[in-house]
Coordinates of C-alpha atoms (C1' of nucleotides) in Angstrom, one line a residue:
Chain A
M143 CA 3.3 39.5 -18.7
G144 CA 0.1 37.5 -19.3
H145 CA -0.4 33.9 -20.2
R146 CA 0.7 32.9 -23.6
C147 CA -2.8 31.7 -24.3
C148 CA -4.2 35.1 -23.9
S149 CA -1.3 37.4 -24.6
K150 CA -3.1 39.0 -27.5
Q151 CA -6.2 40.1 -25.6
K152 CA -6.6 42.3 -22.6
V153 CA -7.5 40.2 -19.6
K154 CA -8.4 40.9 -16.1
R155 CA -6.2 39.6 -13.4
G156 CA -6.4 39.2 -9.6
L157 CA -9.2 38.1 -7.4
W158 CA -12.5 37.0 -9.0
S159 CA -15.6 39.0 -8.4
P160 CA -18.9 37.2 -7.5
E161 CA -20.2 38.3 -10.8
E162 CA -17.4 36.6 -12.6
D163 CA -17.8 33.5 -10.6
E164 CA -21.5 33.4 -11.4
K165 CA -20.8 33.8 -15.1
L166 CA -18.3 31.0 -15.1
V167 CA -20.4 28.6 -13.1
K168 CA -23.4 29.3 -15.2
Y169 CA -21.5 28.6 -18.4
I170 CA -19.8 25.5 -17.3
T171 CA -22.8 23.9 -15.7
T172 CA -24.8 24.4 -18.8
Q173 CA -22.2 24.0 -21.5
G174 CA -19.3 22.2 -20.0
H175 CA -15.9 23.7 -20.3
G176 CA -14.9 22.1 -23.6
S177 CA -11.8 23.9 -24.6
W178 CA -10.7 26.2 -21.7
S179 CA -9.3 28.7 -24.1
S180 CA -12.7 29.4 -25.5
V181 CA -14.5 29.5 -22.2
P182 CA -13.9 33.2 -21.4
K183 CA -15.1 34.2 -24.8
F184 CA -18.4 32.3 -24.6
A185 CA -18.9 32.9 -20.9
G186 CA -18.4 36.7 -21.3
L187 CA -15.4 36.9 -19.1
K188 CA -12.4 39.1 -19.6
R189 CA -10.1 36.4 -18.2
C190 CA -7.8 34.0 -19.9
G191 CA -8.8 30.3 -20.3
K192 CA -6.1 29.3 -17.9
S193 CA -7.4 31.5 -15.2
C194 CA -11.0 30.2 -15.7
R195 CA -9.8 26.7 -15.5
L196 CA -7.9 27.4 -12.3
R197 CA -10.9 29.2 -10.8
W198 CA -13.2 26.4 -11.6
I199 CA -10.9 23.6 -10.4
N200 CA -9.8 25.3 -7.2
Y201 CA -12.8 27.1 -6.1
L202 CA -16.1 26.7 -8.0
R203 CA -16.4 23.0 -8.6
P204 CA -19.5 21.8 -6.7
E205 CA -17.8 18.7 -5.4
L206 CA -15.2 20.7 -3.6
K207 CA -15.0 20.3 0.1
R208 CA -14.4 23.6 2.0
G209 CA -13.2 24.1 5.4
S210 CA -10.2 23.0 7.4
F211 CA -8.5 19.6 7.0
S212 CA -9.4 16.8 9.3
A213 CA -6.8 14.9 11.3
Q214 CA -7.3 12.0 9.1
E215 CA -6.8 14.0 5.9
E216 CA -3.7 15.5 7.5
Q217 CA -2.3 12.0 8.2
I218 CA -3.1 10.9 4.6
I219 CA -1.2 13.9 3.3
I220 CA 1.8 13.1 5.4
D221 CA 1.8 9.4 4.5
V222 CA 1.4 10.0 0.7
H223 CA 3.9 12.9 0.7
R224 CA 6.4 10.6 2.3
I225 CA 6.3 8.4 -0.7
L226 CA 5.4 10.8 -3.6
G227 CA 7.1 14.0 -2.4
N228 CA 5.7 17.3 -3.7
R229 CA 3.3 15.7 -6.1
W230 CA 0.4 17.7 -4.9
A231 CA -2.0 16.6 -7.6
Q232 CA -1.3 13.0 -6.9
I233 CA -1.7 13.6 -3.2
A234 CA -4.9 15.5 -3.7
K235 CA -6.4 12.5 -5.5
H236 CA -6.5 10.7 -2.2
L237 CA -8.5 13.5 -0.6
P238 CA -11.9 13.7 -2.2
G239 CA -13.0 17.3 -2.6
R240 CA -9.6 18.7 -2.0
T241 CA -7.4 20.4 -4.7
D242 CA -3.7 20.2 -5.2
N243 CA -3.4 23.9 -4.5
E244 CA -5.3 23.4 -1.2
V245 CA -3.1 20.5 -0.2
K246 CA 0.0 22.4 -1.1
N247 CA -1.0 25.4 0.9
F248 CA -1.9 23.3 3.8
W249 CA 1.4 21.5 3.7
N250 CA 3.5 24.7 3.4
S251 CA 1.6 26.6 6.1
C252 CA 0.9 23.8 8.6
I253 CA 2.2 20.3 8.2
K254 CA 5.7 21.4 7.3
K255 CA 6.1 23.3 10.5
K256 CA 4.7 20.5 12.6
L257 CA 7.1 18.0 11.1
M258 CA 10.0 20.4 11.6
A259 CA 8.9 21.0 15.2
Q260 CA 9.3 17.3 15.7
G261 CA 12.8 17.3 14.3
L262 CA 11.7 15.7 11.0
D263 CA 12.8 16.8 7.7
P264 CA 9.6 17.7 5.8
K265 CA 11.3 16.6 2.5
T266 CA 12.6 13.2 3.5
H267 CA 10.5 12.7 6.6
N268 CA 13.6 11.5 8.3
L269 CA 15.0 12.8 11.5
I270 CA 17.1 15.9 11.2
P271 CA 20.5 15.5 12.8
S272 CA 20.6 17.4 16.1
H273 CA 23.3 19.7 15.0
Q274 CA 21.4 20.7 11.9
R275 CA 18.3 21.2 14.0
A276 CA 20.2 23.5 16.2
A277 CA 21.5 25.4 13.2
N278 CA 18.1 25.8 11.9
K279 CA 16.8 26.8 15.2
V280 CA 14.1 24.3 15.1
A281 CA 12.6 23.3 18.3
C282 CA 13.1 19.6 18.8
N283 CA 12.8 18.8 22.4
I284 CA 9.7 16.8 22.0
S285 CA 9.0 14.0 24.3
Q286 CA 8.2 10.7 22.8
S287 CA 4.7 10.8 24.1
N288 CA 4.2 14.1 22.4
Q289 CA 5.1 12.7 19.0
Q290 CA 1.5 11.7 18.4
P291 CA -0.3 12.1 16.2
F292 CA 2.6 12.7 13.8
S293 CA 4.9 10.0 14.8
I294 CA 6.3 9.3 11.4
I295 CA 9.3 7.8 13.1
T296 CA 9.3 7.1 16.7
L297 CA 12.3 6.2 18.8
D298 CA 12.7 3.5 21.3
S299 CA 13.6 4.5 24.7
K300 CA 16.9 2.7 24.3
M301 CA 17.9 5.2 21.7
K302 CA 19.4 8.3 23.0
D303 CA 20.0 10.3 19.8
V304 CA 19.7 8.6 16.5
S305 CA 20.6 11.7 14.7
M306 CA 24.1 11.5 16.0
E307 CA 24.5 8.1 14.5
I308 CA 23.2 8.4 11.0
S309 CA 23.4 10.5 8.0
P310 CA 20.2 11.4 6.4
P311 CA 18.3 10.4 4.4
I312 CA 18.9 6.9 5.3
L313 CA 17.4 5.6 8.5
T314 CA 17.9 1.9 8.5
L315 CA 15.3 -0.4 9.6
P316 CA 16.6 -3.2 11.6
S317 CA 15.6 -6.5 10.3
P318 CA 16.1 -7.0 6.5
Y319 CA 19.9 -7.4 6.6
P320 CA 21.7 -10.5 7.5
S321 CA 24.4 -9.4 9.9
T322 CA 27.1 -11.4 8.3
S323 CA 26.9 -9.9 4.8
S324 CA 29.3 -7.1 3.9
S325 CA 27.1 -5.9 1.1
Q326 CA 24.4 -4.3 3.1
P327 CA 24.0 -0.7 4.2
P328 CA 25.2 -0.1 7.7
L329 CA 22.8 -0.9 10.5
L330 CA 21.8 1.7 12.9
D331 CA 23.0 0.7 16.3
Q332 CA 20.5 0.7 19.1
A333 CA 17.9 2.3 16.9
T334 CA 14.4 1.3 16.8
T335 CA 12.0 2.7 14.3
S336 CA 8.3 2.4 14.0
L337 CA 6.8 1.9 10.6
P338 CA 3.7 3.9 10.0
L339 CA 3.2 2.8 6.4
P340 CA 2.8 -0.6 4.9
V341 CA 6.2 -1.6 4.1
S342 CA 6.7 -1.5 0.4
G343 CA 10.1 -3.0 -0.2
Y344 CA 10.4 -6.6 -1.1
Q345 CA 13.2 -9.0 -1.1
N346 CA 13.5 -11.9 -3.4
P347 CA 10.5 -13.9 -2.3
G348 CA 12.0 -17.3 -2.9
A349 CA 13.2 -17.8 0.7
I350 CA 10.0 -17.4 2.6
W351 CA 6.8 -17.5 0.9
N352 CA 3.9 -19.4 2.5
V353 CA 1.6 -17.6 4.7
N354 CA 2.7 -18.2 8.3
A355 CA 2.4 -16.7 11.7
Q356 CA 4.7 -13.9 10.9
N357 CA 2.6 -13.2 7.9
S358 CA -0.6 -13.2 9.9
Q359 CA 1.0 -10.6 12.1
V360 CA 1.7 -8.4 9.1
S361 CA -1.8 -8.8 7.8
S362 CA -3.2 -7.8 11.2
I363 CA -1.0 -4.7 11.1
F364 CA -1.9 -3.9 7.5
P365 CA -5.5 -5.2 7.2
C366 CA -6.0 -3.8 3.8
L367 CA -3.1 -5.5 2.2
S368 CA -3.7 -8.5 0.1
S369 CA -2.2 -11.8 1.3
I370 CA 0.4 -11.6 -1.3
E371 CA 1.5 -8.2 -0.1
T372 CA 1.6 -9.3 3.5
T373 CA 3.6 -12.3 2.6
L374 CA 6.1 -10.2 0.8
I375 CA 6.3 -7.8 3.7
S376 CA 6.6 -10.6 6.0
S377 CA 9.5 -12.1 4.2
S378 CA 11.1 -8.7 3.9
S379 CA 10.9 -8.3 7.6
S380 CA 12.3 -11.7 8.3
S381 CA 15.7 -12.3 9.6
S382 CA 16.3 -15.1 7.1
V383 CA 16.9 -12.8 4.2
N384 CA 18.2 -13.8 0.9
P385 CA 21.1 -11.5 0.5
T386 CA 20.8 -11.2 -3.2
G387 CA 17.2 -10.0 -2.9
F388 CA 15.4 -6.8 -2.8
G389 CA 14.1 -5.3 0.4
L390 CA 13.3 -2.3 2.5
L391 CA 16.1 -0.1 3.6
D392 CA 14.0 2.6 5.2
E393 CA 10.7 4.4 4.4
N394 CA 12.5 6.3 1.7
C395 CA 15.0 3.9 0.3
F396 CA 15.1 0.4 -0.7
W397 CA 17.9 -2.0 -1.2
S398 CA 18.5 -4.2 -4.1
G399 CA 21.6 -6.3 -4.0
N400 CA 24.4 -3.8 -3.4
N401 CA 22.3 -0.9 -4.5
I402 CA 20.1 1.5 -2.7
V403 CA 17.1 2.5 -4.9
E404 CA 14.6 5.2 -4.6
P405 CA 11.0 4.3 -3.8
F406 CA 9.8 4.9 -7.3
E407 CA 12.4 2.6 -8.6
A408 CA 11.5 0.0 -6.0
A409 CA 7.9 0.4 -6.8
K410 CA 8.6 -0.1 -10.4
I411 CA 10.3 -3.4 -9.7
F412 CA 7.4 -4.5 -7.6
E413 CA 5.0 -3.5 -10.4
G414 CA 6.5 -6.2 -12.5
M415 CA 6.2 -8.6 -9.6
Q416 CA 2.6 -7.6 -8.9
S417 CA 1.4 -8.0 -12.5
Q418 CA 3.0 -11.4 -12.6
V419 CA 1.2 -12.3 -9.4
Q420 CA -2.1 -11.0 -10.5
E421 CA -1.9 -12.9 -13.7
N422 CA -1.0 -16.1 -12.1
Q423 CA -2.6 -16.5 -8.8
P424 CA -6.2 -15.4 -8.7
N425 CA -6.7 -17.1 -5.4
K426 CA -3.7 -15.3 -4.0
I427 CA -2.0 -18.5 -3.3
C428 CA 1.6 -18.3 -4.4
E429 CA 2.7 -21.3 -6.3
A430 CA 6.2 -22.3 -7.3
Q431 CA 5.6 -21.2 -10.9
T432 CA 4.6 -17.8 -9.7
I433 CA 7.5 -17.5 -7.5
D434 CA 9.8 -18.3 -10.4
K435 CA 8.1 -15.7 -12.5
I436 CA 8.3 -13.1 -9.8
N437 CA 11.9 -13.8 -9.2
K438 CA 12.5 -13.4 -12.9
G439 CA 10.4 -10.3 -12.9
V440 CA 12.5 -8.8 -10.2
Q441 CA 15.7 -9.7 -11.9
D442 CA 14.5 -8.4 -15.3
S443 CA 13.4 -5.2 -13.6
M444 CA 16.7 -4.8 -12.0
D445 CA 18.5 -5.4 -15.2
A446 CA 16.4 -2.7 -16.9
S447 CA 18.5 -0.1 -15.2
F448 CA 15.5 1.3 -13.4
D449 CA 14.4 3.5 -16.2
T450 CA 11.9 5.8 -14.4
S451 CA 10.8 7.8 -17.4
S452 CA 7.7 5.7 -17.9
Y453 CA 6.9 5.3 -14.4
D454 CA 3.3 5.1 -13.4
L455 CA 2.5 7.1 -10.4
D456 CA -1.0 5.6 -10.1
F457 CA 0.7 2.3 -9.4
V458 CA 2.4 3.8 -6.4
D459 CA -1.0 5.1 -5.3
S460 CA -2.7 1.8 -5.7
T461 CA 0.0 -0.4 -4.5
L462 CA 2.2 1.3 -2.0
L463 CA -0.6 3.1 -0.4
S464 CA -3.2 0.4 -0.5
G465 CA -2.9 -0.1 3.2
S466 CA -2.3 3.4 4.4
M467 CA -5.5 4.8 3.1
C468 CA -7.7 2.6 5.3
R469 CA -5.5 1.5 8.1
D470 CA -6.1 2.2 11.7
L471 CA -3.8 5.2 12.3
S472 CA -3.6 4.9 16.0
S473 CA -2.5 1.3 16.0
M474 CA 0.1 2.0 13.3
D475 CA 1.9 4.4 15.5
D476 CA 2.4 1.8 18.1
I477 CA 4.2 -0.6 15.9
A478 CA 7.9 -0.9 16.4
W479 CA 10.5 -3.2 15.2
N480 CA 13.2 -3.7 17.8
F481 CA 16.7 -5.0 17.5
Chain B
dA1216 C1' -5.4 52.6 18.3
dA1217 C1' -1.6 51.9 15.3
dC1218 C1' 1.8 49.4 13.5
dA1219 C1' 4.8 45.3 12.4
dA1220 C1' 5.4 40.6 11.7
dG1221 C1' 3.9 36.4 10.5
dG1222 C1' 0.4 33.3 8.5
dT1223 C1' -3.0 32.0 5.0
dC1224 C1' -4.6 31.1 0.6
dA1225 C1' -6.2 32.5 -4.1
dA1226 C1' -4.0 33.4 -8.1
dC1227 C1' -0.2 33.7 -11.3
dC1228 C1' 4.0 32.1 -13.8
dG1229 C1' 6.5 29.2 -16.4
dC1230 C1' 7.7 24.8 -17.3
dT1231 C1' 6.4 20.0 -18.7
dT1232 C1' 3.3 16.7 -20.6
dC1233 C1' -0.4 15.4 -23.4
dT1234 C1' -3.0 15.3 -27.6
dG1235 C1' -4.2 16.0 -32.2
dC1236 C1' -2.7 16.9 -36.7
Chain C
dA601 C1' 8.6 12.1 -36.4
dG602 C1' 7.8 16.8 -35.5
dC603 C1' 5.1 20.6 -34.4
dA604 C1' 1.5 23.6 -32.1
dG605 C1' -1.9 24.3 -28.9
dA606 C1' -4.1 22.8 -24.7
dA607 C1' -3.9 21.0 -20.3
dG608 C1' -1.6 19.9 -16.1
dC609 C1' 1.5 20.8 -12.6
dG610 C1' 4.5 22.7 -8.9
dG611 C1' 6.7 26.9 -7.2
dT612 C1' 6.1 31.5 -6.1
dT613 C1' 3.8 35.8 -5.3
dG614 C1' 1.1 39.2 -3.1
dA615 C1' -3.3 40.7 -0.9
dC616 C1' -5.6 40.1 3.0
dC617 C1' -6.1 38.5 7.7
dT618 C1' -4.6 37.6 12.5
dT619 C1' -1.8 38.2 16.3
dG620 C1' 1.5 40.5 19.2
dT621 C1' 3.5 44.7 20.9

DNA sequence: AACAAGGTCAACCGCTTCTGC
DNA sequence: AGCAGAAGCGGTTGACCTTGT
């Protein structure tokens, strides 16, 4: 069964010959592709337009980077995948010269196995409970020092076996929850997690706002974040948390009041906050008025039932990943929040 | 040397989304 | 608003390559 676009004509399938490549390159470089469905006809190819498009995008484009992935590219893939999941096209946008197909293949053939070998679920990037690991016959006796350079989550020496204490996908970060409130997700005893990505969950920013020492710490950790972002992170990591706010639960989940929300939902909430901030504080100094607006934005966003249908993934790219794309990877792996 | 098993990656398939009418 | 065609996307396949026995 051929493509619908070319079901009426006899088309060649399978690997492309050098002659076919030459025809396609010649045509597109001189004429542009225009409508892909008409490309094979004008280029003199017995292929369907879809196949031509794929061949051009994945193999013939001059800007394509060939060869194996660098360690940095690998880390970027892991970082972005953790937030976006199997959105290969989105991930590939962060890797100039790489295609979604290439990234997907690299993930499936290489990264996935590396993560599993470290006892990490490649889907959630969380630790796989030890009994599941045993069931899956995945090697997991990796020493802490051997977790580099893929230490998505590293464990403190105090922690013997986090996987026995938690149920995936939630691996709780220590700080955002006031210990007295009954509305928060359960804390993970004795666990210490490191945070390789810029934290992207935010609590109600009313409690702590001005740039302070803690904030400076964050900005040194995430040098590429704006001051507003580091301030938000800073307050999110603070122990004096507004219990009605919105914050980070783990690298895959966020909390909002009594609810746990997915990263996309959380990001959407922050989108409202961010636009308010951008409109109102060009100097990145948060004023009371802005705080009110942000608070309102958060509340409005929450009230909107987290409709994800119109969600802008580019926002996730630009906002959630603003730090990860240019951060110092090695230093990130050393960061840990302890109880 | 021959074969099997596993890995890699280009290409395909089918579904969804976008765009123009 | 509804439709059709085009484009985009992620999952899957299968040919080829590498490695182990």
